[in-house]
Short mmCIF file of C-alpha atoms in Angstrom, two decimals:
data_model
loop_
_atom_site.label_atom_id
_atom_site.label_comp_id
_atom_site.label_asym_id
_atom_site.label_seq_id
_atom_site.Cartn_x
_atom_site.Cartn_y
_atom_site.Cartn_z
CA MET A 1 33.20 65.91 46.17
CA LYS A 2 29.73 67.33 46.25
CA ALA A 3 30.03 68.34 42.60
CA LEU A 4 31.03 64.81 41.62
CA ARG A 5 28.00 63.34 43.39
CA THR A 6 25.57 65.62 41.64
CA HIS A 7 27.24 64.73 38.37
CA ALA A 8 26.83 61.02 38.98
CA LEU A 9 23.16 61.32 39.85
CA ARG A 10 22.43 63.83 37.14
CA ILE A 11 18.78 63.88 36.24
CA PRO A 12 18.45 63.04 32.51
CA SER A 13 17.02 65.76 30.33
CA ARG A 14 13.68 65.35 28.60
CA PHE A 15 15.50 64.73 25.30
CA GLN A 16 17.62 61.98 26.87
CA LYS A 17 14.54 60.31 28.43
CA TRP A 18 12.68 60.19 25.14
CA GLY A 19 15.82 59.09 23.36
CA LEU A 20 16.25 56.17 25.74
CA ALA A 21 12.58 55.22 25.42
CA LEU A 22 12.92 55.25 21.64
CA VAL A 23 16.05 53.09 21.72
CA LEU A 24 14.39 50.59 24.06
CA ALA A 25 11.28 50.48 21.88
CA PHE A 26 13.39 49.75 18.80
CA LEU A 27 15.37 47.15 20.72
CA SER A 28 12.30 45.30 21.91
CA ALA A 29 10.75 45.47 18.44
CA SER A 30 13.91 44.10 16.84
CA LEU A 31 14.07 41.31 19.42
CA GLN A 32 10.50 40.34 18.67
CA ALA A 33 11.16 40.48 14.96
CA GLN A 34 13.93 37.88 15.30
CA PRO A 35 12.92 34.45 14.04
CA ALA A 36 11.40 32.36 16.82
CA VAL A 37 12.80 29.02 17.93
CA GLU A 38 13.23 26.75 14.93
CA MET A 39 10.71 23.96 14.70
CA ALA A 40 9.74 21.63 11.89
CA ASP A 41 7.02 24.03 10.76
CA GLN A 42 7.62 23.64 7.03
CA PHE A 43 7.67 19.88 7.36
CA ARG A 44 4.35 20.02 9.17
CA ALA A 45 2.91 22.55 6.73
CA ASP A 46 3.64 20.23 3.83
CA GLY A 47 1.70 17.54 5.61
CA LYS A 48 4.51 15.03 5.33
CA ILE A 49 4.63 14.46 9.07
CA ARG A 50 1.40 12.50 8.70
CA VAL A 51 3.21 10.02 6.47
CA VAL A 52 5.84 9.44 9.16
CA VAL A 53 3.19 9.09 11.85
CA GLY A 54 1.37 6.65 9.57
CA VAL A 55 4.47 4.51 9.08
CA ILE A 56 5.25 4.47 12.80
CA VAL A 57 1.65 3.56 13.65
CA ILE A 58 1.59 0.72 11.08
CA ILE A 59 4.82 -0.73 12.50
CA PHE A 60 3.66 -0.40 16.09
CA VAL A 61 0.23 -1.85 15.41
CA GLY A 62 2.03 -4.71 13.66
CA LEU A 63 4.21 -5.30 16.68
CA LEU A 64 1.20 -5.08 19.01
CA VAL A 65 -0.69 -7.63 16.90
CA TYR A 66 2.37 -9.88 17.15
CA ILE A 67 2.59 -9.59 20.92
CA ILE A 68 -1.17 -10.21 21.27
CA ARG A 69 -0.86 -13.36 19.15
CA LEU A 70 2.15 -14.46 21.18
CA ASP A 71 0.18 -13.91 24.36
CA ARG A 72 -2.70 -16.04 23.08
CA LYS A 73 -0.32 -18.75 21.91
CA VAL A 74 1.14 -18.97 25.41
CA LYS A 75 -2.39 -19.05 26.81
CA ARG A 76 -3.26 -22.03 24.59
CA MET A 77 -0.10 -23.81 25.72
CA GLU A 78 -1.05 -23.14 29.34
CA GLU A 79 -4.52 -24.58 28.73
CA ASP A 80 -3.06 -27.68 27.04
CA ASN A 81 -0.65 -28.07 29.91
CA ALA A 82 -3.22 -27.61 32.67
CA PRO A 83 -3.98 -30.76 34.68
CA SER A 84 -7.48 -31.78 33.59
CA MET B 1 -10.81 -11.12 22.32
CA ASN B 2 -9.49 -13.00 25.31
CA ILE B 3 -6.81 -10.55 26.29
CA SER B 4 -6.59 -8.67 29.58
CA TRP B 5 -8.08 -5.18 29.75
CA TRP B 6 -4.76 -3.68 30.82
CA LYS B 7 -2.98 -5.14 27.79
CA LEU B 8 -5.54 -3.67 25.42
CA GLY B 9 -5.27 -0.39 27.33
CA THR B 10 -1.51 -0.46 26.87
CA ALA B 11 -1.89 -1.04 23.12
CA VAL B 12 -4.36 1.86 22.78
CA LEU B 13 -2.22 4.20 24.91
CA ILE B 14 0.96 3.43 22.95
CA VAL B 15 -0.70 4.24 19.63
CA TYR B 16 -2.14 7.40 21.24
CA ALA B 17 1.30 8.37 22.59
CA LEU B 18 2.88 7.94 19.16
CA VAL B 19 0.24 9.92 17.25
CA ALA B 20 -0.36 12.67 19.82
CA GLY B 21 3.33 12.79 20.67
CA LEU B 22 4.33 13.55 17.09
CA MET B 23 1.34 15.67 16.07
CA GLY B 24 0.58 17.60 19.25
CA THR B 25 1.83 21.10 19.95
CA VAL B 26 4.92 21.45 22.12
CA PRO B 27 6.59 24.54 23.60
CA ARG B 28 9.18 26.20 21.36
CA LEU B 29 12.42 25.95 23.28
CA VAL B 30 15.93 26.80 22.12
CA VAL B 31 18.42 23.90 21.77
CA LEU B 32 15.68 21.33 22.33
CA ASN B 33 13.52 22.35 19.35
CA GLU B 34 11.39 19.40 18.23
CA THR B 35 13.44 16.95 20.27
CA ILE B 36 11.37 17.82 23.34
CA ARG B 37 9.02 15.15 21.98
CA ASN B 38 11.63 12.58 23.00
CA LEU B 39 10.31 13.12 26.50
CA TYR B 40 7.34 10.90 25.63
CA TYR B 41 9.57 8.02 24.57
CA HIS B 42 13.02 8.30 26.17
CA VAL B 43 11.65 9.01 29.67
CA GLY B 44 9.12 6.22 29.15
CA MET B 45 11.97 3.69 29.02
CA TRP B 46 13.11 4.82 32.49
CA PHE B 47 9.59 4.68 33.89
CA SER B 48 9.29 1.17 32.50
CA MET B 49 12.67 0.17 33.94
CA LEU B 50 11.81 1.59 37.37
CA ALA B 51 8.41 -0.12 37.39
CA LEU B 52 9.95 -3.48 36.44
CA TRP B 53 12.74 -3.22 38.99
CA THR B 54 10.19 -2.25 41.64
CA GLY B 55 8.23 -5.37 40.65
CA SER B 56 11.45 -7.36 40.89
CA LEU B 57 12.08 -5.99 44.40
CA VAL B 58 8.54 -6.88 45.49
CA PHE B 59 8.96 -10.49 44.34
CA SER B 60 12.41 -10.76 45.93
CA ILE B 61 10.98 -9.62 49.28
CA LYS B 62 8.07 -12.01 48.74
CA TYR B 63 10.53 -14.84 48.17
CA LEU B 64 12.44 -14.03 51.36
CA SER B 65 9.27 -13.99 53.42
CA LYS B 66 7.89 -17.15 51.80
CA PRO B 67 10.33 -19.19 49.66
CA ASP B 68 8.66 -20.08 46.37
CA LEU B 69 10.54 -20.52 43.08
CA ILE B 70 7.75 -18.79 41.16
CA SER B 71 8.50 -15.57 43.09
CA ASP B 72 12.18 -16.00 42.28
CA LEU B 73 11.33 -16.52 38.60
CA LYS B 74 9.20 -13.36 38.53
CA ALA B 75 11.88 -11.33 40.31
CA SER B 76 14.63 -12.44 37.93
CA LYS B 77 12.57 -11.89 34.75
CA ALA B 78 11.47 -8.42 35.92
CA ALA B 79 15.11 -7.54 36.58
CA SER B 80 16.19 -8.69 33.11
CA ILE B 81 13.39 -6.92 31.22
CA GLY B 82 13.99 -3.80 33.33
CA PHE B 83 17.65 -4.03 32.33
CA TYR B 84 16.65 -4.22 28.68
CA MET B 85 14.45 -1.12 29.06
CA GLY B 86 17.35 0.62 30.78
CA ILE B 87 19.63 -0.12 27.82
CA LEU B 88 17.00 1.31 25.47
CA GLY B 89 16.74 4.39 27.71
CA LEU B 90 20.50 4.79 27.67
CA LEU B 91 20.74 4.46 23.87
CA THR B 92 17.89 6.91 23.22
CA GLY B 93 19.38 9.29 25.77
CA MET B 94 22.79 9.12 24.08
CA LEU B 95 21.31 9.96 20.71
CA TRP B 96 19.35 12.85 22.24
CA ALA B 97 22.44 14.09 24.11
CA GLN B 98 24.52 14.15 20.92
CA PHE B 99 22.12 16.59 19.30
CA THR B 100 21.37 18.79 22.31
CA TRP B 101 24.39 18.64 24.64
CA GLY B 102 26.85 17.97 21.81
CA ARG B 103 28.20 14.66 23.02
CA PHE B 104 26.93 11.09 23.21
CA TRP B 105 28.20 10.78 26.75
CA THR B 106 28.59 13.67 29.14
CA ASN B 107 29.94 13.23 32.62
CA ASP B 108 26.51 14.04 33.95
CA PRO B 109 25.88 12.39 37.34
CA LYS B 110 22.58 10.99 36.06
CA LEU B 111 24.36 9.22 33.19
CA ASN B 112 27.14 7.83 35.30
CA GLY B 113 24.66 6.85 38.01
CA THR B 114 22.60 4.99 35.44
CA ALA B 115 25.68 3.20 34.13
CA ILE B 116 26.59 2.11 37.67
CA SER B 117 23.02 0.93 38.33
CA LEU B 118 22.95 -1.10 35.14
CA LEU B 119 26.27 -2.69 36.13
CA ALA B 120 24.83 -3.49 39.57
CA TYR B 121 21.97 -5.34 37.90
CA LEU B 122 24.40 -7.01 35.50
CA ALA B 123 26.15 -8.34 38.62
CA TYR B 124 22.77 -9.74 39.72
CA PHE B 125 22.61 -11.88 36.56
CA VAL B 126 26.23 -12.97 36.95
CA LEU B 127 25.51 -13.89 40.57
CA ARG B 128 22.48 -15.94 39.54
CA GLY B 129 24.46 -17.69 36.84
CA SER B 130 27.16 -18.68 39.29
CA MET B 131 24.90 -20.85 41.47
CA GLU B 132 23.57 -24.28 40.66
CA ASP B 133 21.14 -24.94 43.49
CA PRO B 134 17.84 -23.18 42.72
CA MET B 135 16.95 -22.47 46.37
CA THR B 136 20.37 -21.04 47.24
CA ARG B 137 20.39 -19.03 44.04
CA ALA B 138 16.92 -17.67 44.77
CA ARG B 139 17.76 -16.68 48.36
CA ILE B 140 21.13 -15.05 47.71
CA SER B 141 19.98 -13.24 44.58
CA ALA B 142 16.87 -11.97 46.40
CA VAL B 143 19.07 -10.41 49.09
CA TYR B 144 21.38 -8.96 46.45
CA ASN B 145 18.40 -7.60 44.50
CA ILE B 146 17.33 -5.50 47.49
CA PHE B 147 20.85 -4.08 47.65
CA ALA B 148 20.88 -3.38 43.89
CA PHE B 149 17.54 -1.59 44.09
CA VAL B 150 18.66 0.67 46.93
CA LEU B 151 21.92 1.38 45.09
CA MET B 152 19.97 2.24 41.92
CA ILE B 153 17.65 4.64 43.79
CA VAL B 154 20.64 6.37 45.38
CA PHE B 155 22.56 6.66 42.11
CA ILE B 156 19.66 7.65 39.86
CA GLN B 157 17.23 9.46 42.11
CA VAL B 158 19.25 10.87 45.01
CA LEU B 159 22.83 11.74 44.02
CA PRO B 160 22.03 13.59 40.74
CA ARG B 161 19.73 15.88 42.74
CA LEU B 162 22.53 16.83 45.09
CA THR B 163 25.08 17.81 42.45
CA ASP B 164 24.98 19.65 39.16
CA SER B 165 23.20 17.81 36.41
CA LEU B 166 22.07 18.62 32.91
CA HIS B 167 18.91 16.68 33.51
CA PRO B 168 15.81 18.61 34.49
CA GLY B 169 14.74 18.19 38.08
CA ASN B 170 18.33 17.65 39.22
CA GLY B 171 21.03 19.84 40.71
CA GLY B 172 19.09 23.06 40.72
CA ASN B 173 17.65 22.50 37.26
CA PRO B 174 13.89 22.80 37.36
CA ALA B 175 11.85 19.66 36.86
CA PHE B 176 9.70 19.36 33.78
CA GLY B 177 6.71 19.53 36.07
CA GLU B 178 7.46 23.13 36.96
CA TYR B 179 7.18 24.89 33.64
CA ASP B 180 8.78 22.96 30.79
CA LEU B 181 6.10 20.33 30.73
CA ASP B 182 3.18 22.51 29.83
CA ARG B 183 -0.45 21.59 30.10
CA GLN B 184 -0.72 20.23 26.55
CA MET B 185 2.33 18.00 26.98
CA ARG B 186 0.93 16.49 30.17
CA TRP B 187 -2.00 15.10 28.18
CA VAL B 188 0.47 13.00 26.22
CA PHE B 189 3.24 12.53 28.78
CA TYR B 190 1.30 10.75 31.53
CA PRO B 191 -0.63 8.36 29.25
CA ALA B 192 2.67 7.62 27.46
CA MET B 193 4.38 6.75 30.76
CA ILE B 194 1.51 4.41 31.69
CA ALA B 195 1.74 2.86 28.21
CA TRP B 196 5.49 2.12 28.46
CA ILE B 197 5.10 0.70 31.96
CA GLY B 198 2.27 -1.47 30.61
CA MET B 199 4.47 -2.62 27.73
CA GLY B 200 7.23 -3.66 30.12
CA TYR B 201 4.78 -5.56 32.33
CA TRP B 202 3.24 -7.24 29.29
CA ILE B 203 6.61 -8.62 28.13
CA TRP B 204 7.36 -9.63 31.73
CA ASP B 205 4.04 -11.49 31.94
CA ILE B 206 4.72 -13.45 28.73
CA ARG B 207 8.30 -14.29 29.75
CA CYS B 208 7.18 -15.58 33.16
CA ARG B 209 4.41 -17.70 31.65
CA ILE B 210 6.80 -19.28 29.14
CA GLU B 211 9.31 -20.03 31.92
CA LYS B 212 6.54 -21.55 34.05
CA LEU B 213 5.55 -23.80 31.14
CA LYS B 214 9.19 -24.84 30.79
CA MET B 215 9.33 -25.62 34.52
CA ALA B 216 6.15 -27.71 34.23
CA HIS B 217 7.67 -29.64 31.32
CA SER B 218 10.94 -30.40 33.04
CA PHE B 219 9.24 -32.18 35.96
#
């Protein structure tokens, strides 16, 4: 019983300690070397994202101009309709 | 230009949200990848919906305390534009879910809760359509609107937090505010939310003014 316990809690030798440290070092290095989370890096690097942003901005500015004009049209109707 | 300051602010913030939202740096997260940027747009639809339905609730309560058909008009238009924003939020969420969770519709409590809430507001429009007398319609739909709002808060904001949900901030999942939404994203996220709320209110304002003109013409 006593022998079993000492076996279970056996203190690792110096060789085993360094071996483990080496394995862990390699493991962490290999984990870091793995490609990071995929993002649209290439797309951004090529600069094409700016084209998409440009298109979206043109469309949205167009829609905003439309809604501003609509707003002013309603305002004119309100003014025409106001009891004078 | 004779346009309100808040409308111009909304226009500027929306353009800012689009440019900064697509160009700005975002955290690199697995599964989400670049789609984390959807946070600026998809979540904005819900903020807009909630703001409009809150406005609708305010005008319904206002109507009940002082009957005025203009309050009823504002409450009903806010409910319908909020509904529209909710549909947009649901559609954008479904597209996002397909590419991150693998399915257009998951049995997530937030999704089902949203569907129930939208149906509750759909019932509000059906209820309104079923009554001829404007005063009766205004009073009954104002009472129902309060019920629909409470139901919506329970189904969207309370129940998903009590059970498991794929949505952040629900069922043990951390909210974006804790660590997902990093400091750089906040600079885009909050202005974007204000912008989408502003957009909803802008459309609401125009709709109400047109309806008021129609009312003035019919008398």
